[in-house]
């Protein structure tokens, strides 16, 4: 598996398309390799099966020029910040070795969203712990009392295998930067990415989720029609764009302060 430069982690398929899809496309256009890790497979959704959503997610990823996308098997509607789930995410971080991780913001209406934020942050920390053997921790986690013998056997086999492979595959890795996509929550972003040139493709990537967003009868009261979605998405992108003096923008927050070398080069005008 080739590593990625930027990895977006989100609870549900189509979260990334709504919160930072334009940014991922822009980063791909700049020559960076991007990836998406969805924590769940969407089996609780009102519309469409998990299989349909998998196909749609692959289509959306293609539109956003994302190099790698995968969904974990964490239950939809039950994203919990457990040791096992942190290990699963940390394993992906070690495999994909991103420099930048995009997480959802840590507050919000949907528990899966804000839990994914904390889970993602703690997984980023874990992934960097040199003494943590993730495969071993995961297999001891999933072994029930009756399975211990076989787990021990496969552990020994795994050890031989990883010794043969060398230390490359799952070496510790900690991302350099974590940023939070804040679109789902009313909080002032610390920076905005200009997605004026990516807006149409980003909308198209969301529309790739045909089971969710095309005009149809099932779930009509929950899901607004396509034109209504378009107006909402556009209004949000316009609002955040306006804050930064561009047409369309996606909002982000970083916990760290910004660093400047040249005051003359600071963007976004004051008056
Ligand atoms: Zn979601």
Tab-separated table of C-alpha atoms and ligand atoms in Angstrom:
chain	number	residue	atom	x	y	z
A	1	UNK	CA	0.000	0.000	0.000
A	2	UNK	CA	1.428	3.381	-0.976
A	3	UNK	CA	1.260	5.966	1.794
A	4	UNK	CA	-0.862	9.112	1.522
A	5	UNK	CA	0.054	12.715	2.344
A	6	UNK	CA	-3.352	13.676	3.685
A	7	UNK	CA	-5.918	11.368	5.314
A	8	UNK	CA	-9.472	12.446	6.112
A	9	UNK	CA	-11.186	10.357	8.802
A	10	UNK	CA	-14.963	10.518	9.268
A	11	UNK	CA	-17.784	8.524	10.828
A	12	UNK	CA	-19.955	7.956	7.761
A	13	UNK	CA	-19.595	7.596	4.048
A	14	UNK	CA	-20.515	11.009	2.577
A	15	UNK	CA	-19.345	13.000	5.655
A	16	UNK	CA	-16.058	13.853	3.963
A	17	UNK	CA	-17.859	14.880	0.767
A	18	UNK	CA	-19.912	17.338	2.810
A	19	UNK	CA	-17.208	18.747	5.071
A	20	UNK	CA	-13.881	18.720	3.222
A	21	UNK	CA	-14.320	17.169	-0.236
A	22	UNK	CA	-13.332	20.355	-2.046
A	23	UNK	CA	-10.150	20.566	-0.004
A	24	UNK	CA	-9.217	16.950	-0.765
A	25	UNK	CA	-9.708	17.565	-4.481
A	26	UNK	CA	-7.657	20.746	-4.316
A	27	UNK	CA	-4.829	18.902	-2.519
A	28	UNK	CA	-4.884	16.168	-5.189
A	29	UNK	CA	-4.675	18.856	-7.864
A	30	UNK	CA	-1.605	20.242	-6.066
A	31	UNK	CA	0.004	16.806	-6.429
A	32	UNK	CA	-0.569	15.424	-2.941
A	33	UNK	CA	-1.829	11.886	-2.390
A	34	UNK	CA	-5.074	11.885	-0.450
A	35	UNK	CA	-7.066	9.203	1.352
A	36	UNK	CA	-10.378	8.739	3.164
A	37	UNK	CA	-11.069	6.429	6.094
A	38	UNK	CA	-14.759	5.991	6.853
A	39	UNK	CA	-15.249	4.414	10.274
A	40	UNK	CA	-18.613	2.793	9.467
A	41	UNK	CA	-20.244	1.226	6.430
A	42	UNK	CA	-23.623	2.943	6.622
A	43	UNK	CA	-25.790	-0.081	7.366
A	44	UNK	CA	-28.181	1.974	9.553
A	45	UNK	CA	-29.046	4.478	6.817
A	46	UNK	CA	-32.717	4.968	5.946
A	47	UNK	CA	-31.922	4.526	2.266
A	48	UNK	CA	-29.673	2.076	0.442
A	49	UNK	CA	-27.714	-0.960	1.655
A	50	UNK	CA	-24.101	-0.943	2.860
A	51	UNK	CA	-23.104	-2.483	-0.511
A	52	UNK	CA	-24.788	0.291	-2.486
A	53	UNK	CA	-23.130	2.895	-0.309
A	54	UNK	CA	-19.737	1.226	-0.855
A	55	UNK	CA	-20.169	1.572	-4.613
A	56	UNK	CA	-21.268	5.176	-4.255
A	57	UNK	CA	-18.329	5.962	-1.950
A	58	UNK	CA	-15.900	4.573	-4.543
A	59	UNK	CA	-17.529	6.710	-7.235
A	60	UNK	CA	-17.342	9.830	-5.042
A	61	UNK	CA	-13.668	9.124	-4.291
A	62	UNK	CA	-12.952	8.938	-8.014
A	63	UNK	CA	-14.572	12.345	-8.587
A	64	UNK	CA	-12.442	13.835	-5.769
A	65	UNK	CA	-9.301	12.128	-7.165
A	66	UNK	CA	-8.730	10.357	-3.858
A	67	UNK	CA	-5.989	7.689	-4.085
A	68	UNK	CA	-7.165	5.414	-1.283
A	69	UNK	CA	-10.462	4.854	0.502
A	70	UNK	CA	-11.561	2.252	2.998
A	71	UNK	CA	-14.360	1.721	5.522
A	72	UNK	CA	-13.798	0.056	8.896
A	73	UNK	CA	-16.377	-2.284	10.430
A	74	UNK	CA	-17.349	-0.110	13.393
A	75	UNK	CA	-21.161	-0.302	13.805
A	76	UNK	CA	-23.051	2.610	12.240
A	77	UNK	CA	-24.757	4.690	14.923
A	78	UNK	CA	-22.479	3.198	17.551
A	79	UNK	CA	-19.086	4.781	17.019
A	80	UNK	CA	-17.458	4.399	20.420
A	81	UNK	CA	-14.065	5.546	21.585
A	82	UNK	CA	-12.900	2.123	22.760
A	83	UNK	CA	-9.404	0.678	22.966
A	84	UNK	CA	-10.210	-1.727	20.129
A	85	UNK	CA	-11.521	1.026	17.831
A	86	UNK	CA	-8.505	3.230	18.579
A	87	UNK	CA	-6.242	0.320	17.638
A	88	UNK	CA	-8.107	-0.216	14.358
A	89	UNK	CA	-7.668	3.421	13.375
A	90	UNK	CA	-4.052	3.514	14.589
A	91	UNK	CA	-3.294	0.506	12.398
A	92	UNK	CA	-4.551	2.367	9.337
A	93	UNK	CA	-2.462	5.402	10.330
A	94	UNK	CA	0.656	3.243	10.460
A	95	UNK	CA	-0.186	1.703	7.097
A	96	UNK	CA	-1.038	4.949	5.303
A	97	UNK	CA	1.456	7.226	7.149
A	98	UNK	CA	-0.226	10.600	6.484
A	99	UNK	CA	1.522	13.857	7.339
A	100	UNK	CA	-1.831	15.617	7.728
A	101	UNK	CA	-4.994	14.130	9.239
A	102	UNK	CA	-8.403	15.784	8.856
A	103	UNK	CA	-10.828	14.917	11.671
A	104	UNK	CA	-14.411	16.004	12.338
A	105	UNK	CA	-14.862	18.770	14.903
A	106	UNK	CA	-15.218	17.511	18.493
A	107	UNK	CA	-18.694	18.894	19.151
A	108	UNK	CA	-21.889	18.381	17.203
A	109	UNK	CA	-25.395	16.989	16.978
A	110	UNK	CA	-24.569	13.441	15.876
A	111	UNK	CA	-22.731	11.361	18.514
A	112	UNK	CA	-20.855	9.414	15.795
A	113	UNK	CA	-19.339	12.685	14.520
A	114	UNK	CA	-17.979	14.052	17.782
A	115	UNK	CA	-16.904	10.610	18.957
A	116	UNK	CA	-15.005	10.072	15.692
A	117	UNK	CA	-13.108	13.269	16.482
A	118	UNK	CA	-11.836	12.072	19.856
A	119	UNK	CA	-11.286	8.538	18.633
A	120	UNK	CA	-9.263	9.859	15.693
A	121	UNK	CA	-7.141	12.134	17.864
A	122	UNK	CA	-6.304	9.399	20.349
A	123	UNK	CA	-5.540	6.960	17.522
A	124	UNK	CA	-3.054	9.483	16.073
A	125	UNK	CA	-1.331	9.519	19.430
A	126	UNK	CA	-1.325	5.718	19.801
A	127	UNK	CA	0.018	5.166	16.287
A	128	UNK	CA	3.231	6.913	17.323
A	129	UNK	CA	3.941	4.766	20.373
A	130	UNK	CA	7.081	2.802	19.512
A	131	UNK	CA	6.421	-0.031	21.942
A	132	UNK	CA	2.814	-0.633	20.896
A	133	UNK	CA	2.438	-3.765	18.749
A	134	UNK	CA	-0.971	-3.097	17.212
A	135	UNK	CA	-1.578	-6.519	15.642
A	136	UNK	CA	-0.788	-8.257	18.880
A	137	UNK	CA	-2.970	-5.858	20.884
A	138	UNK	CA	-5.845	-6.339	18.410
A	139	UNK	CA	-5.679	-10.128	18.463
A	140	UNK	CA	-5.530	-10.289	22.241
A	141	UNK	CA	-8.509	-7.897	22.245
A	142	UNK	CA	-10.660	-10.073	19.994
A	143	UNK	CA	-9.691	-13.439	21.508
A	144	UNK	CA	-12.418	-14.894	23.685
A	145	UNK	CA	-11.574	-17.372	26.420
A	146	UNK	CA	-12.133	-20.390	24.164
A	147	UNK	CA	-10.081	-18.903	21.331
A	148	UNK	CA	-6.946	-18.238	23.308
A	149	UNK	CA	-5.077	-21.318	22.087
A	150	UNK	CA	-5.607	-20.522	18.410
A	151	UNK	CA	-4.866	-16.847	18.988
A	152	UNK	CA	-1.556	-17.733	20.589
A	153	UNK	CA	-0.732	-20.014	17.665
A	154	UNK	CA	-1.525	-17.342	15.074
A	155	UNK	CA	0.357	-14.780	17.126
A	156	UNK	CA	3.467	-16.952	16.970
A	157	UNK	CA	3.004	-17.396	13.224
A	158	UNK	CA	2.490	-13.654	12.833
A	159	UNK	CA	5.665	-12.986	14.736
A	160	UNK	CA	7.669	-15.166	12.381
A	161	UNK	CA	6.028	-13.458	9.446
A	162	UNK	CA	6.797	-9.950	10.638
A	163	UNK	CA	10.353	-10.956	11.495
A	164	UNK	CA	10.724	-12.214	7.924
A	165	UNK	CA	9.238	-9.002	6.512
A	166	UNK	CA	11.525	-6.781	8.537
A	167	UNK	CA	10.417	-3.778	10.539
A	168	UNK	CA	8.969	-1.812	7.600
A	169	UNK	CA	5.228	-2.416	7.401
A	170	UNK	CA	3.748	-1.236	10.674
A	171	UNK	CA	6.468	0.985	12.081
A	172	UNK	CA	5.218	3.663	14.480
A	173	UNK	CA	3.932	6.799	12.813
A	174	UNK	CA	2.487	10.015	14.170
A	175	UNK	CA	0.962	12.603	11.830
A	176	UNK	CA	2.644	16.021	11.892
A	177	UNK	CA	-0.617	17.944	11.751
A	178	UNK	CA	-4.247	17.422	12.751
A	179	UNK	CA	-6.906	19.816	11.482
A	180	UNK	CA	-10.626	19.692	12.215
A	181	UNK	CA	-13.327	20.076	9.574
A	182	UNK	CA	-15.953	22.214	11.321
A	183	UNK	CA	-18.770	22.401	8.775
A	184	UNK	CA	-21.216	20.323	10.844
A	185	UNK	CA	-20.964	22.631	13.850
A	186	UNK	CA	-21.469	26.346	14.381
A	187	UNK	CA	-17.992	27.338	15.477
A	188	UNK	CA	-15.709	29.990	14.033
A	189	UNK	CA	-13.021	28.354	11.886
A	190	UNK	CA	-9.374	29.346	12.280
A	191	UNK	CA	-8.812	29.044	8.546
A	192	UNK	CA	-10.745	28.456	5.348
A	193	UNK	CA	-9.617	26.617	2.227
A	194	UNK	CA	-10.599	28.357	-1.007
A	195	UNK	CA	-12.570	25.746	-2.977
A	196	UNK	CA	-13.988	28.100	-5.591
A	197	UNK	CA	-12.497	26.003	-8.406
A	198	UNK	CA	-13.456	22.690	-6.776
A	199	UNK	CA	-17.021	23.494	-5.725
A	200	UNK	CA	-18.830	21.887	-8.672
A	201	UNK	CA	-16.876	18.615	-8.441
A	202	UNK	CA	-17.420	18.522	-4.715
A	203	UNK	CA	-21.175	18.839	-5.248
A	204	UNK	CA	-20.995	16.128	-7.898
A	205	UNK	CA	-19.178	13.821	-5.443
A	206	UNK	CA	-22.022	14.236	-2.970
A	207	UNK	CA	-24.574	13.513	-5.691
A	208	UNK	CA	-22.738	10.239	-6.366
A	209	UNK	CA	-24.619	8.977	-3.294
A	210	UNK	CA	-27.707	8.404	-5.385
A	211	UNK	CA	-29.436	6.256	-2.756
A	212	UNK	CA	-29.146	9.162	-0.318
A	213	UNK	CA	-29.747	12.268	-2.342
A	214	UNK	CA	-31.676	11.688	-5.528
A	215	UNK	CA	-35.342	12.646	-5.501
A	216	UNK	CA	-37.335	9.609	-4.394
A	217	UNK	CA	-40.162	8.562	-2.119
A	218	UNK	CA	-38.411	6.581	0.665
A	219	UNK	CA	-37.457	8.902	3.511
A	220	UNK	CA	-38.832	11.969	1.708
A	221	UNK	CA	-39.435	13.798	4.972
A	222	UNK	CA	-35.819	13.441	6.113
A	223	UNK	CA	-34.024	14.009	2.836
A	224	UNK	CA	-34.479	17.296	1.007
A	225	UNK	CA	-34.690	17.241	-2.782
A	226	UNK	CA	-31.620	17.789	-4.918
A	227	UNK	CA	-32.263	21.514	-5.579
A	228	UNK	CA	-32.742	22.168	-1.906
A	229	UNK	CA	-29.479	20.355	-1.091
A	230	UNK	CA	-27.686	22.353	-3.754
A	231	UNK	CA	-28.916	25.640	-2.242
A	232	UNK	CA	-27.858	24.631	1.255
A	233	UNK	CA	-24.415	23.410	0.224
A	234	UNK	CA	-23.891	26.533	-1.814
A	235	UNK	CA	-25.039	28.849	0.990
A	236	UNK	CA	-22.604	27.243	3.431
A	237	UNK	CA	-19.694	27.335	0.993
A	238	UNK	CA	-20.514	30.984	0.163
A	239	UNK	CA	-20.665	31.921	3.826
A	240	UNK	CA	-17.260	30.457	4.652
A	241	UNK	CA	-15.846	31.777	1.394
A	242	UNK	CA	-17.062	35.251	2.302
A	243	UNK	CA	-15.249	35.127	5.664
A	244	UNK	CA	-12.006	34.685	3.745
A	245	UNK	CA	-12.785	36.974	0.809
A	246	UNK	CA	-13.226	34.217	-1.801
A	247	UNK	CA	-16.331	32.804	-3.505
A	248	UNK	CA	-16.550	29.307	-1.967
A	249	UNK	CA	-14.718	28.014	1.109
A	250	UNK	CA	-14.486	25.043	3.470
A	251	UNK	CA	-13.973	25.792	7.192
A	252	UNK	CA	-11.277	24.241	9.392
A	253	UNK	CA	-9.948	24.682	12.869
A	254	UNK	CA	-6.470	24.012	14.193
A	255	UNK	CA	-5.699	23.937	17.918
A	256	UNK	CA	-2.232	25.408	17.397
A	257	UNK	CA	-1.524	29.073	16.690
A	258	UNK	CA	-0.637	30.203	13.176
A	259	UNK	CA	3.006	30.968	12.419
A	260	UNK	CA	4.090	33.864	10.202
A	261	UNK	CA	7.430	34.965	8.759
A	262	UNK	CA	6.370	37.899	6.618
A	263	UNK	CA	3.473	40.164	7.654
A	264	UNK	CA	3.314	41.463	4.082
A	265	UNK	CA	2.255	38.014	2.885
A	266	UNK	CA	-0.663	37.519	5.291
A	267	UNK	CA	-3.846	36.695	3.332
A	268	UNK	CA	-7.492	37.792	4.008
A	269	UNK	CA	-7.997	41.542	4.203
A	270	UNK	CA	-9.150	43.335	7.325
A	271	UNK	CA	-11.145	46.300	5.947
B	1	LIG	ZN1	-22.274	11.625	9.251
